[in-house]
C-alpha cells in the first residue's frame, strides 16, 4: 500500500447506469414478485391509504413493468395515468407543442365530438364495472381457469366480455366511417381519452382509472392519486372541443387528399386518358406512422478530428468529433471490427447529439455516430454527408418542419426517459440506392443528400 497511489478524486456513482442496471433486474422479475415493492412506493407517494388494494397494485405494476427503472416509477406512472393532462382550452396548450400541432390538423375536433356524443349516449365500449381490471388478466392461460397476470404492454386480456377487444372493434368501425387511419386516428383518440400524446395501452389506462375510481375513500387518497374519472374527462373534453377555433375543425389531410384527387383527375383529362399509374401500393408510409416525430432527433454533421483504440475494450474506438460546438464531443463507438483508425480520422460523419453522456467502459461518451449495416451486421459503414456539408449543421428530412417551434429537437433527459431513439430507429433505413432516410424520405444537408454506399 502506498498513499501516493490513492486517487485524489472521490468515487462517483453513475446514476444513469445504475438505474439502467436496476431496470434490467426488474424486467427479470415477475409482476407477482414486484407487487409488494410497488405497494410500498404507492403508499409512500400517498396514493394508497390503509387497507389492502392488491388488484390495483398488480395493475399498476403490470402497466409500468416494461418501462420502470425503479419501483417508484410504477407509482409515479400510476399518478400520470389516473390524471388527465388535456388543458381546459385550446389557448392553454403549449404553443408549438406536439399536441397543439396535432389538434391544428383538424381531426381531433371531429373525433373528440364523436367520443363525447358516444359517451353521453352510453355507446362507447368501457371496462366492465364488475371486473374493471380484466384487461390485465388472461383467463385460462396455461390450460387452467386461473387468471394469469399479463406482463407485456402490447397484450391484453379479458373474459366473456373483453373491453380491449370491444374497444378495438369499435375504433376499427370509427376509422372506416371517418376514412382515417394510423396517427391521424390514434393520436387524437389517445389525447381525447387519456390527455396525453403517448403512453401505455389506452384500454389498460382506462381500466386502471375505472378500477381506482371504484375504490372507497378509505382505500384511495383521490387527491394525491390525482384521479380524473371518465365522466369528468368527458366534461373537460367537451369544453375543450368547444374552445377549438373554427379553422382547426376541418381535417387538413382530407382537404389535401381532395385537392390531390382533383389535380390527378384534371391531369388525366388533359392527357385524354393516356395517363398511366404506377403499380403497387402507393400509400404514403407517413400516414400510417404512429411513433415520435423525426424532428425530436438532433442529427448534425461532424468531423472526426482524433481517433484511438479504447484501452480497455476490444471493440471500441474513442473519437473526438467537431460538431461546431466550443469543444469536440468525446464519443465511443463499437467500430473496431469494421474499420481502421486511418479510415476514420478526418472523416465527415453524422452524429446524434441529443443523447445524455454515458460511460462506455469508463469513457464518458456523449452522442452516437450514425452507421448503416447489412442484415447480418457483418458490414458496417458510416452514414456520410456530402463532402461540402457544413460541420455543425443539422440534418433535415423533406416533408417535416425543422424550422418552427415544433421542429426543436428534444432535450437529452426526455430523449432517454421516453426511449425516443429506439422507437425511431426501426424507421431509419437505407434504400437500395444507398440513401439513408426516414419513411422513404432522405437525410438532407444544405449541400445535398447523405449516403451510405
PDB file of N, CA and C in Angstrom, residues 215-281:
ATOM      1  N   UNK A 215     -62.887   2.379  -5.978  1.00  0.00           N
ATOM      2  CA  UNK A 215     -62.460   2.143  -4.601  1.00  0.00           C
ATOM      3  C   UNK A 215     -62.959   3.255  -3.682  1.00  0.00           C
ATOM      4  N   UNK A 216     -63.142   2.910  -2.437  1.00  0.00           N
ATOM      5  CA  UNK A 216     -63.620   3.876  -1.462  1.00  0.00           C
ATOM      6  C   UNK A 216     -62.536   4.837  -1.008  1.00  0.00           C
ATOM      7  N   UNK A 217     -62.953   5.944  -0.394  1.00  0.00           N
ATOM      8  CA  UNK A 217     -62.003   6.941   0.079  1.00  0.00           C
ATOM      9  C   UNK A 217     -61.146   6.433   1.226  1.00  0.00           C
ATOM     10  N   UNK A 218     -61.572   5.333   1.853  1.00  0.00           N
ATOM     11  CA  UNK A 218     -60.771   4.751   2.926  1.00  0.00           C
ATOM     12  C   UNK A 218     -59.583   3.973   2.387  1.00  0.00           C
ATOM     13  N   UNK A 219     -59.588   3.695   1.083  1.00  0.00           N
ATOM     14  CA  UNK A 219     -58.503   2.926   0.451  1.00  0.00           C
ATOM     15  C   UNK A 219     -57.616   3.815  -0.413  1.00  0.00           C
ATOM     16  N   UNK A 220     -58.235   4.725  -1.185  1.00  0.00           N
ATOM     17  CA  UNK A 220     -57.518   5.579  -2.134  1.00  0.00           C
ATOM     18  C   UNK A 220     -57.583   7.036  -1.687  1.00  0.00           C
ATOM     19  N   UNK A 221     -56.446   7.700  -1.703  1.00  0.00           N
ATOM     20  CA  UNK A 221     -56.417   9.148  -1.494  1.00  0.00           C
ATOM     21  C   UNK A 221     -56.581   9.785  -2.874  1.00  0.00           C
ATOM     22  N   UNK A 222     -57.769  10.194  -3.189  1.00  0.00           N
ATOM     23  CA  UNK A 222     -58.087  10.660  -4.538  1.00  0.00           C
ATOM     24  C   UNK A 222     -57.295  11.912  -4.913  1.00  0.00           C
ATOM     25  N   UNK A 223     -57.038  12.770  -3.944  1.00  0.00           N
ATOM     26  CA  UNK A 223     -56.301  13.999  -4.235  1.00  0.00           C
ATOM     27  C   UNK A 223     -54.852  13.692  -4.598  1.00  0.00           C
ATOM     28  N   UNK A 224     -54.195  12.843  -3.808  1.00  0.00           N
ATOM     29  CA  UNK A 224     -52.801  12.512  -4.094  1.00  0.00           C
ATOM     30  C   UNK A 224     -52.666  11.603  -5.311  1.00  0.00           C
ATOM     31  N   UNK A 225     -53.689  10.800  -5.555  1.00  0.00           N
ATOM     32  CA  UNK A 225     -53.680   9.974  -6.767  1.00  0.00           C
ATOM     33  C   UNK A 225     -53.884  10.835  -8.002  1.00  0.00           C
ATOM     34  N   UNK A 226     -54.527  11.995  -7.809  1.00  0.00           N
ATOM     35  CA  UNK A 226     -54.763  12.905  -8.924  1.00  0.00           C
ATOM     36  C   UNK A 226     -55.766  12.372  -9.921  1.00  0.00           C
ATOM     37  N   UNK A 227     -56.692  11.530  -9.461  1.00  0.00           N
ATOM     38  CA  UNK A 227     -57.594  10.859 -10.394  1.00  0.00           C
ATOM     39  C   UNK A 227     -58.625  11.796 -11.002  1.00  0.00           C
ATOM     40  N   UNK A 228     -58.762  11.688 -12.308  1.00  0.00           N
ATOM     41  CA  UNK A 228     -59.836  12.349 -13.046  1.00  0.00           C
ATOM     42  C   UNK A 228     -60.636  11.229 -13.685  1.00  0.00           C
ATOM     43  N   UNK A 229     -61.835  10.968 -13.159  1.00  0.00           N
ATOM     44  CA  UNK A 229     -62.584   9.808 -13.648  1.00  0.00           C
ATOM     45  C   UNK A 229     -63.136  10.043 -15.053  1.00  0.00           C
ATOM     46  N   UNK A 230     -63.726   9.009 -15.625  1.00  0.00           N
ATOM     47  CA  UNK A 230     -64.131   9.062 -17.031  1.00  0.00           C
ATOM     48  C   UNK A 230     -65.184  10.134 -17.271  1.00  0.00           C
ATOM     49  N   UNK A 231     -66.154  10.254 -16.359  1.00  0.00           N
ATOM     50  CA  UNK A 231     -67.218  11.251 -16.538  1.00  0.00           C
ATOM     51  C   UNK A 231     -66.635  12.660 -16.549  1.00  0.00           C
ATOM     52  N   UNK A 232     -65.665  12.922 -15.661  1.00  0.00           N
ATOM     53  CA  UNK A 232     -65.029  14.241 -15.624  1.00  0.00           C
ATOM     54  C   UNK A 232     -64.214  14.491 -16.889  1.00  0.00           C
ATOM     55  N   UNK A 233     -63.600  13.462 -17.411  1.00  0.00           N
ATOM     56  CA  UNK A 233     -62.818  13.602 -18.653  1.00  0.00           C
ATOM     57  C   UNK A 233     -63.719  14.010 -19.813  1.00  0.00           C
ATOM     58  N   UNK A 234     -64.888  13.403 -19.897  1.00  0.00           N
ATOM     59  CA  UNK A 234     -65.811  13.711 -20.992  1.00  0.00           C
ATOM     60  C   UNK A 234     -66.286  15.163 -20.898  1.00  0.00           C
ATOM     61  N   UNK A 235     -66.549  15.639 -19.678  1.00  0.00           N
ATOM     62  CA  UNK A 235     -66.958  17.037 -19.488  1.00  0.00           C
ATOM     63  C   UNK A 235     -65.842  17.972 -19.939  1.00  0.00           C
ATOM     64  N   UNK A 236     -64.607  17.663 -19.547  1.00  0.00           N
ATOM     65  CA  UNK A 236     -63.475  18.510 -19.937  1.00  0.00           C
ATOM     66  C   UNK A 236     -63.199  18.435 -21.430  1.00  0.00           C
ATOM     67  N   UNK A 237     -63.350  17.240 -22.012  1.00  0.00           N
ATOM     68  CA  UNK A 237     -63.136  17.073 -23.451  1.00  0.00           C
ATOM     69  C   UNK A 237     -64.154  17.892 -24.241  1.00  0.00           C
ATOM     70  N   UNK A 238     -65.396  17.870 -23.788  1.00  0.00           N
ATOM     71  CA  UNK A 238     -66.453  18.631 -24.474  1.00  0.00           C
ATOM     72  C   UNK A 238     -66.142  20.126 -24.439  1.00  0.00           C
ATOM     73  N   UNK A 239     -65.722  20.618 -23.274  1.00  0.00           N
ATOM     74  CA  UNK A 239     -65.394  22.039 -23.145  1.00  0.00           C
ATOM     75  C   UNK A 239     -64.173  22.397 -23.989  1.00  0.00           C
ATOM     76  N   UNK A 240     -63.207  21.497 -24.022  1.00  0.00           N
ATOM     77  CA  UNK A 240     -62.006  21.750 -24.822  1.00  0.00           C
ATOM     78  C   UNK A 240     -62.362  21.834 -26.308  1.00  0.00           C
ATOM     79  N   UNK A 241     -63.173  20.894 -26.790  1.00  0.00           N
ATOM     80  CA  UNK A 241     -63.567  20.901 -28.212  1.00  0.00           C
ATOM     81  C   UNK A 241     -64.300  22.197 -28.563  1.00  0.00           C
ATOM     82  N   UNK A 242     -65.127  22.679 -27.646  1.00  0.00           N
ATOM     83  CA  UNK A 242     -65.865  23.926 -27.892  1.00  0.00           C
ATOM     84  C   UNK A 242     -64.923  25.126 -28.011  1.00  0.00           C
ATOM     85  N   UNK A 243     -63.705  24.995 -27.421  1.00  0.00           N
ATOM     86  CA  UNK A 243     -62.754  26.117 -27.448  1.00  0.00           C
ATOM     87  C   UNK A 243     -61.853  26.119 -28.681  1.00  0.00           C
ATOM     88  N   UNK A 244     -61.921  25.060 -29.481  1.00  0.00           N
ATOM     89  CA  UNK A 244     -61.058  24.961 -30.661  1.00  0.00           C
ATOM     90  C   UNK A 244     -61.549  25.938 -31.740  1.00  0.00           C
ATOM     91  N   UNK A 245     -60.680  26.783 -32.265  1.00  0.00           N
ATOM     92  CA  UNK A 245     -61.086  27.733 -33.315  1.00  0.00           C
ATOM     93  C   UNK A 245     -61.655  27.020 -34.544  1.00  0.00           C
ATOM     94  N   UNK A 246     -62.547  27.696 -35.235  1.00  0.00           N
ATOM     95  CA  UNK A 246     -63.217  27.123 -36.408  1.00  0.00           C
ATOM     96  C   UNK A 246     -62.223  26.617 -37.449  1.00  0.00           C
ATOM     97  N   UNK A 247     -61.116  27.332 -37.616  1.00  0.00           N
ATOM     98  CA  UNK A 247     -60.156  26.957 -38.668  1.00  0.00           C
ATOM     99  C   UNK A 247     -59.494  25.610 -38.416  1.00  0.00           C
ATOM    100  N   UNK A 248     -59.555  25.116 -37.162  1.00  0.00           N
ATOM    101  CA  UNK A 248     -58.937  23.830 -36.836  1.00  0.00           C
ATOM    102  C   UNK A 248     -59.967  22.729 -36.612  1.00  0.00           C
ATOM    103  N   UNK A 249     -61.159  22.934 -37.154  1.00  0.00           N
ATOM    104  CA  UNK A 249     -62.218  21.933 -37.010  1.00  0.00           C
ATOM    105  C   UNK A 249     -62.432  21.142 -38.294  1.00  0.00           C
ATOM    106  N   UNK A 250     -61.626  21.442 -39.300  1.00  0.00           N
ATOM    107  CA  UNK A 250     -61.717  20.746 -40.590  1.00  0.00           C
ATOM    108  C   UNK A 250     -60.410  20.008 -40.828  1.00  0.00           C
ATOM    109  N   UNK A 251     -60.509  18.741 -41.191  1.00  0.00           N
ATOM    110  CA  UNK A 251     -59.321  17.913 -41.376  1.00  0.00           C
ATOM    111  C   UNK A 251     -58.462  18.424 -42.515  1.00  0.00           C
ATOM    112  N   UNK A 252     -57.212  18.755 -42.208  1.00  0.00           N
ATOM    113  CA  UNK A 252     -56.276  19.208 -43.243  1.00  0.00           C
ATOM    114  C   UNK A 252     -55.933  18.067 -44.199  1.00  0.00           C
ATOM    115  N   UNK A 253     -55.834  16.840 -43.666  1.00  0.00           N
ATOM    116  CA  UNK A 253     -55.470  15.700 -44.510  1.00  0.00           C
ATOM    117  C   UNK A 253     -56.557  15.415 -45.529  1.00  0.00           C
ATOM    118  N   UNK A 254     -57.833  15.589 -45.111  1.00  0.00           N
ATOM    119  CA  UNK A 254     -58.944  15.366 -46.036  1.00  0.00           C
ATOM    120  C   UNK A 254     -58.935  16.401 -47.149  1.00  0.00           C
ATOM    121  N   UNK A 255     -58.690  17.674 -46.774  1.00  0.00           N
ATOM    122  CA  UNK A 255     -58.634  18.742 -47.768  1.00  0.00           C
ATOM    123  C   UNK A 255     -57.518  18.492 -48.766  1.00  0.00           C
ATOM    124  N   UNK A 256     -56.355  18.084 -48.258  1.00  0.00           N
ATOM    125  CA  UNK A 256     -55.212  17.824 -49.127  1.00  0.00           C
ATOM    126  C   UNK A 256     -55.503  16.681 -50.083  1.00  0.00           C
ATOM    127  N   UNK A 257     -56.149  15.619 -49.545  1.00  0.00           N
ATOM    128  CA  UNK A 257     -56.457  14.454 -50.372  1.00  0.00           C
ATOM    129  C   UNK A 257     -57.408  14.821 -51.497  1.00  0.00           C
ATOM    130  N   UNK A 258     -58.449  15.628 -51.158  1.00  0.00           N
ATOM    131  CA  UNK A 258     -59.410  16.024 -52.192  1.00  0.00           C
ATOM    132  C   UNK A 258     -58.742  16.860 -53.266  1.00  0.00           C
ATOM    133  N   UNK A 259     -57.848  17.751 -52.854  1.00  0.00           N
ATOM    134  CA  UNK A 259     -57.142  18.606 -53.796  1.00  0.00           C
ATOM    135  C   UNK A 259     -56.256  17.776 -54.709  1.00  0.00           C
ATOM    136  N   UNK A 260     -55.582  16.793 -54.120  1.00  0.00           N
ATOM    137  CA  UNK A 260     -54.703  15.923 -54.897  1.00  0.00           C
ATOM    138  C   UNK A 260     -55.504  15.105 -55.893  1.00  0.00           C
ATOM    139  N   UNK A 261     -56.665  14.583 -55.429  1.00  0.00           N
ATOM    140  CA  UNK A 261     -57.511  13.790 -56.318  1.00  0.00           C
ATOM    141  C   UNK A 261     -58.000  14.637 -57.482  1.00  0.00           C
ATOM    142  N   UNK A 262     -58.350  15.897 -57.210  1.00  0.00           N
ATOM    143  CA  UNK A 262     -58.834  16.779 -58.263  1.00  0.00           C
ATOM    144  C   UNK A 262     -57.740  17.070 -59.277  1.00  0.00           C
ATOM    145  N   UNK A 263     -56.533  17.322 -58.781  1.00  0.00           N
ATOM    146  CA  UNK A 263     -55.417  17.588 -59.679  1.00  0.00           C
ATOM    147  C   UNK A 263     -55.093  16.381 -60.541  1.00  0.00           C
ATOM    148  N   UNK A 264     -55.188  15.196 -59.928  1.00  0.00           N
ATOM    149  CA  UNK A 264     -54.913  13.966 -60.664  1.00  0.00           C
ATOM    150  C   UNK A 264     -55.934  13.763 -61.771  1.00  0.00           C
ATOM    151  N   UNK A 265     -57.222  14.007 -61.425  1.00  0.00           N
ATOM    152  CA  UNK A 265     -58.285  13.842 -62.422  1.00  0.00           C
ATOM    153  C   UNK A 265     -58.109  14.825 -63.572  1.00  0.00           C
ATOM    154  N   UNK A 266     -57.744  16.075 -63.214  1.00  0.00           N
ATOM    155  CA  UNK A 266     -57.555  17.099 -64.246  1.00  0.00           C
ATOM    156  C   UNK A 266     -56.396  16.725 -65.162  1.00  0.00           C
ATOM    157  N   UNK A 267     -55.330  16.171 -64.569  1.00  0.00           N
ATOM    158  CA  UNK A 267     -54.173  15.778 -65.366  1.00  0.00           C
ATOM    159  C   UNK A 267     -54.545  14.662 -66.342  1.00  0.00           C
ATOM    160  N   UNK A 268     -55.381  13.722 -65.861  1.00  0.00           N
ATOM    161  CA  UNK A 268     -55.780  12.612 -66.731  1.00  0.00           C
ATOM    162  C   UNK A 268     -56.642  13.124 -67.885  1.00  0.00           C
ATOM    163  N   UNK A 269     -57.543  14.107 -67.589  1.00  0.00           N
ATOM    164  CA  UNK A 269     -58.383  14.667 -68.647  1.00  0.00           C
ATOM    165  C   UNK A 269     -57.532  15.374 -69.686  1.00  0.00           C
ATOM    166  N   UNK A 270     -56.497  16.099 -69.228  1.00  0.00           N
ATOM    167  CA  UNK A 270     -55.628  16.830 -70.140  1.00  0.00           C
ATOM    168  C   UNK A 270     -54.905  15.881 -71.083  1.00  0.00           C
ATOM    169  N   UNK A 271     -54.563  14.723 -70.557  1.00  0.00           N
ATOM    170  CA  UNK A 271     -53.825  13.748 -71.359  1.00  0.00           C
ATOM    171  C   UNK A 271     -54.768  12.830 -72.135  1.00  0.00           C
ATOM    172  N   UNK A 272     -56.093  13.161 -72.129  1.00  0.00           N
ATOM    173  CA  UNK A 272     -57.083  12.390 -72.887  1.00  0.00           C
ATOM    174  C   UNK A 272     -57.027  10.905 -72.571  1.00  0.00           C
ATOM    175  N   UNK A 273     -56.883  10.621 -71.287  1.00  0.00           N
ATOM    176  CA  UNK A 273     -56.928   9.218 -70.895  1.00  0.00           C
ATOM    177  C   UNK A 273     -55.638   8.477 -71.090  1.00  0.00           C
ATOM    178  N   UNK A 274     -54.576   9.149 -71.518  1.00  0.00           N
ATOM    179  CA  UNK A 274     -53.333   8.438 -71.799  1.00  0.00           C
ATOM    180  C   UNK A 274     -52.452   8.308 -70.572  1.00  0.00           C
ATOM    181  N   UNK A 275     -52.879   8.871 -69.431  1.00  0.00           N
ATOM    182  CA  UNK A 275     -52.048   8.803 -68.228  1.00  0.00           C
ATOM    183  C   UNK A 275     -51.996   7.386 -67.702  1.00  0.00           C
ATOM    184  N   UNK A 276     -50.856   7.028 -67.169  1.00  0.00           N
ATOM    185  CA  UNK A 276     -50.682   5.702 -66.569  1.00  0.00           C
ATOM    186  C   UNK A 276     -50.302   5.891 -65.118  1.00  0.00           C
ATOM    187  N   UNK A 277     -50.644   4.901 -64.272  1.00  0.00           N
ATOM    188  CA  UNK A 277     -50.314   4.950 -62.851  1.00  0.00           C
ATOM    189  C   UNK A 277     -49.361   3.829 -62.515  1.00  0.00           C
ATOM    190  N   UNK A 278     -48.513   4.094 -61.552  1.00  0.00           N
ATOM    191  CA  UNK A 278     -47.553   3.065 -61.132  1.00  0.00           C
ATOM    192  C   UNK A 278     -48.279   1.943 -60.431  1.00  0.00           C
ATOM    193  N   UNK A 279     -47.795   0.732 -60.632  1.00  0.00           N
ATOM    194  CA  UNK A 279     -48.391  -0.419 -59.974  1.00  0.00           C
ATOM    195  C   UNK A 279     -47.879  -0.527 -58.556  1.00  0.00           C
ATOM    196  N   UNK A 280     -48.630  -1.273 -57.726  1.00  0.00           N
ATOM    197  CA  UNK A 280     -48.189  -1.490 -56.353  1.00  0.00           C
ATOM    198  C   UNK A 280     -48.868  -0.529 -55.391  1.00  0.00           C
ATOM    199  N   UNK A 281     -48.519  -0.689 -54.116  1.00  0.00           N
ATOM    200  CA  UNK A 281     -49.114   0.121 -53.049  1.00  0.00           C
ATOM    201  C   UNK A 281     -48.504   1.522 -53.057  1.00  0.00           C
TER     202      UNK A 281
END
